[in-house]
Coordinates of C-alpha atoms in Angstrom, one line a residue:
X1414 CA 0.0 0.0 0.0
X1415 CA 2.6 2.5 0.9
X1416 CA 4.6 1.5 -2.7
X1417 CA 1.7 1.6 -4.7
X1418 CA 0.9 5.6 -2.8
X1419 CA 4.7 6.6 -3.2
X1420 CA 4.5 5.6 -6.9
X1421 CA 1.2 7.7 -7.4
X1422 CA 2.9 10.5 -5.9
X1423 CA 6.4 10.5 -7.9
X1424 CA 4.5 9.9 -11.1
X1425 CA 2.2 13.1 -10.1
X1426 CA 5.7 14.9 -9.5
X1427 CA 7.0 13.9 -12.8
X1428 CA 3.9 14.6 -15.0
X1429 CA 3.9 18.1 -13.2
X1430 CA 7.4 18.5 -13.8
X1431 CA 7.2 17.4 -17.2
X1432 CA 3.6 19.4 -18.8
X1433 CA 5.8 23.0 -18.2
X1434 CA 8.7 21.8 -19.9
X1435 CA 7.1 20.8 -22.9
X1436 CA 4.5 23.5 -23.3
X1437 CA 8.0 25.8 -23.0
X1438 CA 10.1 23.5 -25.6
X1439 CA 6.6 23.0 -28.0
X1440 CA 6.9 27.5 -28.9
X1441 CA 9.6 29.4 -30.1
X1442 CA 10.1 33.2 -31.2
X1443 CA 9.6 33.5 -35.1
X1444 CA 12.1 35.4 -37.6
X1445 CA 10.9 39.0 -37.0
X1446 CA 10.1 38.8 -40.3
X1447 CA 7.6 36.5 -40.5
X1448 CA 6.0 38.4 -38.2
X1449 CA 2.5 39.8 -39.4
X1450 CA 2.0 43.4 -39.6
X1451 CA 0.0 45.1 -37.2
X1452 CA -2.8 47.7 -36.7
X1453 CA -0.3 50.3 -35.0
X1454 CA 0.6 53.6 -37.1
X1455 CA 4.5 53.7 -36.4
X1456 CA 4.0 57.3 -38.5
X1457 CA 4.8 59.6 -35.6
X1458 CA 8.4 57.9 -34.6
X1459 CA 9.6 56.6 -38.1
X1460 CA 11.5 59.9 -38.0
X1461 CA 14.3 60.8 -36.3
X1462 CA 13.7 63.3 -33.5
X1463 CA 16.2 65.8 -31.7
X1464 CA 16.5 65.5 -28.4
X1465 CA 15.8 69.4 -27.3
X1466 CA 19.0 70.4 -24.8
X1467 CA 19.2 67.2 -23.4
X1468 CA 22.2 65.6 -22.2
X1469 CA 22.9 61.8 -21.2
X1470 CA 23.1 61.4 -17.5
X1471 CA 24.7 58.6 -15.9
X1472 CA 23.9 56.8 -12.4
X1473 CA 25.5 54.0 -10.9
X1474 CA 22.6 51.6 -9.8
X1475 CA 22.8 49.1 -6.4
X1476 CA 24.2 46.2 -8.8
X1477 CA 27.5 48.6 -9.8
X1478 CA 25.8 48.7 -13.3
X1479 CA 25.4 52.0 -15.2
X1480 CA 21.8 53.3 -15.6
X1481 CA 21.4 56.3 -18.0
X1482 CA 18.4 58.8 -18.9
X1483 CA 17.9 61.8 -20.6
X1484 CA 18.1 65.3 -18.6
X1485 CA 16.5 68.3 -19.4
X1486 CA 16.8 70.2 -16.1
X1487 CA 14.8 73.7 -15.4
X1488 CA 16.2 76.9 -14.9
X1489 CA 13.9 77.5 -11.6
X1490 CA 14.4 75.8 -8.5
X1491 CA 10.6 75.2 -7.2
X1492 CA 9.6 72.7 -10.3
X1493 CA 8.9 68.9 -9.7
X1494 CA 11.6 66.1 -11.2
X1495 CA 9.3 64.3 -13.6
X1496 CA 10.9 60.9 -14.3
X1497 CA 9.2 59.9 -17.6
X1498 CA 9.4 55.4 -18.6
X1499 CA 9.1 54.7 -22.1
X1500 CA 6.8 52.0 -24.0
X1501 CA 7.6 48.6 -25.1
X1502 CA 10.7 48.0 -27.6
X1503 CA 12.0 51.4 -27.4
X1504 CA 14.1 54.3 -24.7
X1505 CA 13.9 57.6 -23.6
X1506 CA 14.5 59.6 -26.7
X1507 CA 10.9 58.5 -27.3
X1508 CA 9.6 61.5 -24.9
X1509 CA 12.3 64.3 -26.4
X1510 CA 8.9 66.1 -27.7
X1511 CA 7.1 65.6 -24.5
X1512 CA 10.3 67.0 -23.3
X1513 CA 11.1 69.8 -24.8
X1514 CA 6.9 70.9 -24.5
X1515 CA 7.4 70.6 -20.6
X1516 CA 10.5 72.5 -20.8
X1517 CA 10.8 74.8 -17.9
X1518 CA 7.6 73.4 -15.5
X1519 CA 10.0 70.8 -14.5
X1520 CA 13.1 68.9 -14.2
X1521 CA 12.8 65.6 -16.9
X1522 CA 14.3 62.9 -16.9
X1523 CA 14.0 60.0 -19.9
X1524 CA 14.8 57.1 -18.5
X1525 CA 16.8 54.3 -20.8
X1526 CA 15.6 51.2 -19.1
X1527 CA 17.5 47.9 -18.3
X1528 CA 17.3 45.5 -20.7
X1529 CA 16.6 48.4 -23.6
X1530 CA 18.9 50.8 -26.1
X1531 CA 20.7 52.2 -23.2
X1532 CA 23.3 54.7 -24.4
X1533 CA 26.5 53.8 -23.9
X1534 CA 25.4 51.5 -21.0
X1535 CA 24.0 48.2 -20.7
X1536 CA 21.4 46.8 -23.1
X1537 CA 21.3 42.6 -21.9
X1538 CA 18.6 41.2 -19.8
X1539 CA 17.8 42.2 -16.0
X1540 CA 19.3 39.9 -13.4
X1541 CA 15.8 39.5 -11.4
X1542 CA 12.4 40.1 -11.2
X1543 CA 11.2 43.5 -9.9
X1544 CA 14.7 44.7 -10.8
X1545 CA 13.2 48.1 -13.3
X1546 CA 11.3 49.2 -10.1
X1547 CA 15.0 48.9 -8.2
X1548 CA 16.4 51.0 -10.6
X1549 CA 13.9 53.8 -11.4
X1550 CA 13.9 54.0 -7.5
X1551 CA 17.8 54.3 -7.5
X1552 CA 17.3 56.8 -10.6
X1553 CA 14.8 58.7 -8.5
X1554 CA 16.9 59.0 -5.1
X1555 CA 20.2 60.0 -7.0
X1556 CA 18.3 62.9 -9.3
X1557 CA 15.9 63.9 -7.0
X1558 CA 16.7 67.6 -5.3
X1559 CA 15.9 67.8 -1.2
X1560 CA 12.3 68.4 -0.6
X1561 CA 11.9 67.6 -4.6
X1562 CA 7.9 66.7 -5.9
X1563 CA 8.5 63.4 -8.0
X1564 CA 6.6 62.4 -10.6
X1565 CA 6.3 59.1 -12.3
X1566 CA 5.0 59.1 -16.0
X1567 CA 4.8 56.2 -18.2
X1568 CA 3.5 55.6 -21.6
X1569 CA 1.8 52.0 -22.6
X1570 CA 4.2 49.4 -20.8
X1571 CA 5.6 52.4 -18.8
X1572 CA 2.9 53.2 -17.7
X1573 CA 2.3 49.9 -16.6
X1574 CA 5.4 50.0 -15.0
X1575 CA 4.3 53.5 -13.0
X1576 CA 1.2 51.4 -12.0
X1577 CA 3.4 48.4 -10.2
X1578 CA 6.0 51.1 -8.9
X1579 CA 3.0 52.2 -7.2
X1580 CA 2.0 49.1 -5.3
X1581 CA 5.4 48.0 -4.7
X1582 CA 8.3 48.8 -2.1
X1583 CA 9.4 51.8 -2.9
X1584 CA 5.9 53.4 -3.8
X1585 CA 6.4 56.2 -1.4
X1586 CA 9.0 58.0 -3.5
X1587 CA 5.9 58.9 -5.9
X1588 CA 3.8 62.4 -5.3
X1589 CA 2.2 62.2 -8.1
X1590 CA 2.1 59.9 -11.6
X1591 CA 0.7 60.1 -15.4
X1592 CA -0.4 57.3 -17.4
X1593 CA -0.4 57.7 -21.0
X1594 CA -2.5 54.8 -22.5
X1595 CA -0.8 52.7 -19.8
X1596 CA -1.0 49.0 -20.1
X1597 CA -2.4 47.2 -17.5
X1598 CA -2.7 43.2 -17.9
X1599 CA -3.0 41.3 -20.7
X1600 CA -6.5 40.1 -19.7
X1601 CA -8.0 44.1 -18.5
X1602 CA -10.9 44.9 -20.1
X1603 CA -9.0 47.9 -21.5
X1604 CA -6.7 45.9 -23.2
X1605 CA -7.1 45.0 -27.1
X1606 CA -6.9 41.4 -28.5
X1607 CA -2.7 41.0 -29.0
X1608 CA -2.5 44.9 -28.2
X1609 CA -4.0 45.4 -32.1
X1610 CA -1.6 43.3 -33.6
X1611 CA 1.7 44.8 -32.0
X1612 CA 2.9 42.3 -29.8
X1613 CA 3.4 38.2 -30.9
X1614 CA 3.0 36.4 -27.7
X1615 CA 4.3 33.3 -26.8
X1616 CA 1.5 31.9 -24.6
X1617 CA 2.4 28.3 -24.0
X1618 CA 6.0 29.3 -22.9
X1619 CA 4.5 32.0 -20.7
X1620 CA 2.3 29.1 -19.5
X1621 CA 4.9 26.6 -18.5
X1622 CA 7.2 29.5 -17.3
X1623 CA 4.5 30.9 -14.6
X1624 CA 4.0 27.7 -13.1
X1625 CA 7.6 27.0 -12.9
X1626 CA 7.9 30.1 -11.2
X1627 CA 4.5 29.0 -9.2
X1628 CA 7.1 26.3 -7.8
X1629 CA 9.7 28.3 -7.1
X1630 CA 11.7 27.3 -10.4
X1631 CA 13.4 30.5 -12.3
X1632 CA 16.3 28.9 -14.0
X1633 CA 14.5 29.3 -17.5
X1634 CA 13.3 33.2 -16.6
X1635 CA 15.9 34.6 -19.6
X1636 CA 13.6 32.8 -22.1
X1637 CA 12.2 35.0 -24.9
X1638 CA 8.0 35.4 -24.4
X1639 CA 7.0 38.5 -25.9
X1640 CA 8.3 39.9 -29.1
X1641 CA 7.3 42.9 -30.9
X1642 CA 6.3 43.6 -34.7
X1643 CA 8.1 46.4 -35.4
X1644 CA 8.1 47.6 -39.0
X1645 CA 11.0 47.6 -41.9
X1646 CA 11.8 50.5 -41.6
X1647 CA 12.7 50.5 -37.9
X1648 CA 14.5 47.1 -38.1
X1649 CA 16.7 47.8 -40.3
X1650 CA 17.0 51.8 -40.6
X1651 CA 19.2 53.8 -38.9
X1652 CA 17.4 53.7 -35.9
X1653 CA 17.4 49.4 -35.8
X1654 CA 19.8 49.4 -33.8
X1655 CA 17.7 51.5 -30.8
X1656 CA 14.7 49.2 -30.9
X1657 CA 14.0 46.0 -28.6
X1658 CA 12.5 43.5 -30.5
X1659 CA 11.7 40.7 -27.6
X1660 CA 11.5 40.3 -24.2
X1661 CA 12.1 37.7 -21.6
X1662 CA 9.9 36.2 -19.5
X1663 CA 11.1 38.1 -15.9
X1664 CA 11.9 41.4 -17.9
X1665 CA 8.2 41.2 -19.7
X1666 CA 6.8 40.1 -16.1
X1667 CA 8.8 43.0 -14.1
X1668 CA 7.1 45.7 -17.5
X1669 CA 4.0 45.5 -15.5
X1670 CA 1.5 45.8 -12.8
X1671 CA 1.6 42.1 -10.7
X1672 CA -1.1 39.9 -11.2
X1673 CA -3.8 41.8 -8.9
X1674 CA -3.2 44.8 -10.9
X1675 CA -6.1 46.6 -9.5
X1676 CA -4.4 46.2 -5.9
X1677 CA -1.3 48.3 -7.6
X1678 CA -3.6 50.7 -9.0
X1679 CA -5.3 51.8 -5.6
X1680 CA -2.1 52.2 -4.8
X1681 CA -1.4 55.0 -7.0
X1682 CA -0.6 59.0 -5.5
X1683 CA -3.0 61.7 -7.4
X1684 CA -2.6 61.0 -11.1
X1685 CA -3.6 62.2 -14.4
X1686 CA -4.8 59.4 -17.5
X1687 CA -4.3 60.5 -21.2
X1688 CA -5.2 58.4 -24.0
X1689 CA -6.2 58.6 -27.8
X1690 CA -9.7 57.9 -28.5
X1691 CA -8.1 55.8 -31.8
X1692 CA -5.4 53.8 -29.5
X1693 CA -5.1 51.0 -31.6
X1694 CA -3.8 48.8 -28.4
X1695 CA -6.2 49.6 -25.7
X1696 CA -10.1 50.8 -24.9
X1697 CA -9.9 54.3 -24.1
X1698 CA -13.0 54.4 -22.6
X1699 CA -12.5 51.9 -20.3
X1700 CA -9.8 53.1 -17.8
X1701 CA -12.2 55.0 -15.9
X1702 CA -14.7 52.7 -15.1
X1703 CA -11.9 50.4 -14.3
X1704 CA -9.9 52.6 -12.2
X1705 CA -12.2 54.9 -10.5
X1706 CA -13.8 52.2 -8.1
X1707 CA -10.6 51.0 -6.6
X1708 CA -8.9 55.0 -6.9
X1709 CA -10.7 58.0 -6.8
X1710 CA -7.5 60.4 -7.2
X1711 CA -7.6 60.1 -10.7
X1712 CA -8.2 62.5 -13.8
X1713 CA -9.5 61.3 -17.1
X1714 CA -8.9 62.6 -20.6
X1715 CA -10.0 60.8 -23.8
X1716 CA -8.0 62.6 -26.8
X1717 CA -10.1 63.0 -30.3
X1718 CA -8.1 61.8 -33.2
X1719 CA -5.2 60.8 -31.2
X1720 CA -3.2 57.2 -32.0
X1721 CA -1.7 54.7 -29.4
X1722 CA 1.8 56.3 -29.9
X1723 CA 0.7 59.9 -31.3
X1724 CA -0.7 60.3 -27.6
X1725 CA 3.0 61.0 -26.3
X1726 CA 3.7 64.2 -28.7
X1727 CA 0.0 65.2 -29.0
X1728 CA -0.1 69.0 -28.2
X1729 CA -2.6 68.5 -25.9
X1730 CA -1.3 66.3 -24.1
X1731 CA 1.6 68.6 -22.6
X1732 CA -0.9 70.9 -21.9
X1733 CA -3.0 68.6 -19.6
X1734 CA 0.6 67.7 -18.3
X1735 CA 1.7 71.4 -17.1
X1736 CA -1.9 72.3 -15.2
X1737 CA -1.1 68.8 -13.9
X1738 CA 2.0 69.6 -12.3
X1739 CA 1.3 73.0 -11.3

């Protein structure tokens, strides 16, 4: 009798072991270029863009590594530090509009995340999960003046990344935040089906990855999970060499709110939600039904004519930005 239990249980163990492994093994990332095209217009960052007066700051992050951002610093003393996250697959010359619009109200920084086009720093994979909130926090505490406002923004995946910041350990660093068309989980009701044809999920690795990790197993975390359709023209212009086309499975995991995502949103300090009423990715009407419930600090606007990507340089939004911050 005991045999016949102890053989039930190791071949339970074994099949358990076994149905991640092969789900992982049974996907792999395609050739970017069989990649199908998506719904996303690309037409507002096909172009190069100059990066106002900003210069490349450096900061040394808890790991020794070098972390880098964009600076465009104020002339006046009494403005916040707004510490701005790019969106999936690219860095922070993304906001050098944005930038250049909030010249003045405030101190920017554009941060080059790990794991992305860094600059002269690094551009490999992060060493553990939750390790972009380390650094924006290590970002935040070496930039940040004494008695300083901070402000989080984030665009798409950044803003996503705002939103877990939020609910995480070093949430308290944040006065205020801005969510521009943030993402929030893949299974929100404002999210899109395969975020309109921009991201090529791998959903049977990310499967067998999250219940490896569900065990305590991360020695397969570096696998690619997520990778991103960008067009020709990026991929092999002369800006192919700044884009990110895939992620891993603890860097894609780490680019967003955790699992109760709602939980990290109540989290939030006072923010302010921008998004195009033609985001190709997510349901702009749907953020404040979402959100309000669970956080009732938040300000809503639903811009006219304005594109998933186009929300970041729309004119408007710097405006709702500056009465924002002031």
């Amino acid at each position: 009798m005991f045999f016949s239990i102890l053989k039930f249980l190791l071949i339970s163990i074994a099949i358990t072991a076994i149905i991640p492994i092969v789900l992982i093994l049974s996907q792999r990332p395609v050739d970017p270029e069989d990649l199908p095209a998506g719904k996303m217009s690309f037409d507002d960052v096909t172009a190069d863009r100059p990066r106002a007066e900003m210069v490349l700051d450096q900061v040394e992050a808890r790991d020794g590594e070098t972390l880098s951002a964009w600076s465009l610093p104020a002339s006046r003393q009494d403005v916040p530090l707004v510490v701005m996250v790019h969106g999936s697959g690219w860095h922070g010359g993304q906001f050098a509009g944005l930038a250049a619009r909030l010249e003045g109200a405030a101190d920017v920084l554009a941060v080059n995340l790990r794991g992305h086009f860094n600059g002269p720093g690094m551009r490999g994979d992060i060493a553990y999960m939750g390790q972009l909130e380390d650094d924006l926090a290590d970002l935040i505490a070496a930039k940040r003046k004494p008695g300083q406002e901070v402000v989080l923004l984030g665009h798409s995946s950044g803003g996503g990344l705002v939103v877990r910041f939020a609910g995480g350990a070093h949430g308290g660093m944040i006065d205020k935040a801005v969510l521009l068309a943030p993402f929030l989980k893949h299974n929100a009701p404002t999210t899109r089906a395969k975020s309109g044809g921009w991201a090529h999920v791998l959903l049977r690795r990310i499967i067998g990855l999250s219940m490896l990790n569900t065990a305590g197993i991360h020695a397969l975390d570096h696998l690619t999970v997520i990778q991103f359709a960008m067009p020709k023209a990026i991929r092999e212009g002369e800006r192919g060499n700044e884009a990110t086309l895939a992620y891993s499975w603890r860097l894609n995991q780490s680019y967003a709110p955790r699992g109760d995502y709602l939980a990290d949103a109540a989290a939030l300090p006072e923010f302010l939600l921008v998004v195009g009423k033609d985001d190709e990715s997510f349901v702009a009407q749907g953020y404040e039904p979402l959100l309000a419930p669970v956080n009732d600090s938040g300000q809503y606007h639903v811009l006219d004519g304005v594109t998933h990507l186009g929300v970041v340089d729309a004119a408007r939004t710097a405006e709702l930005i500056r009465g924002f911050l002031s």
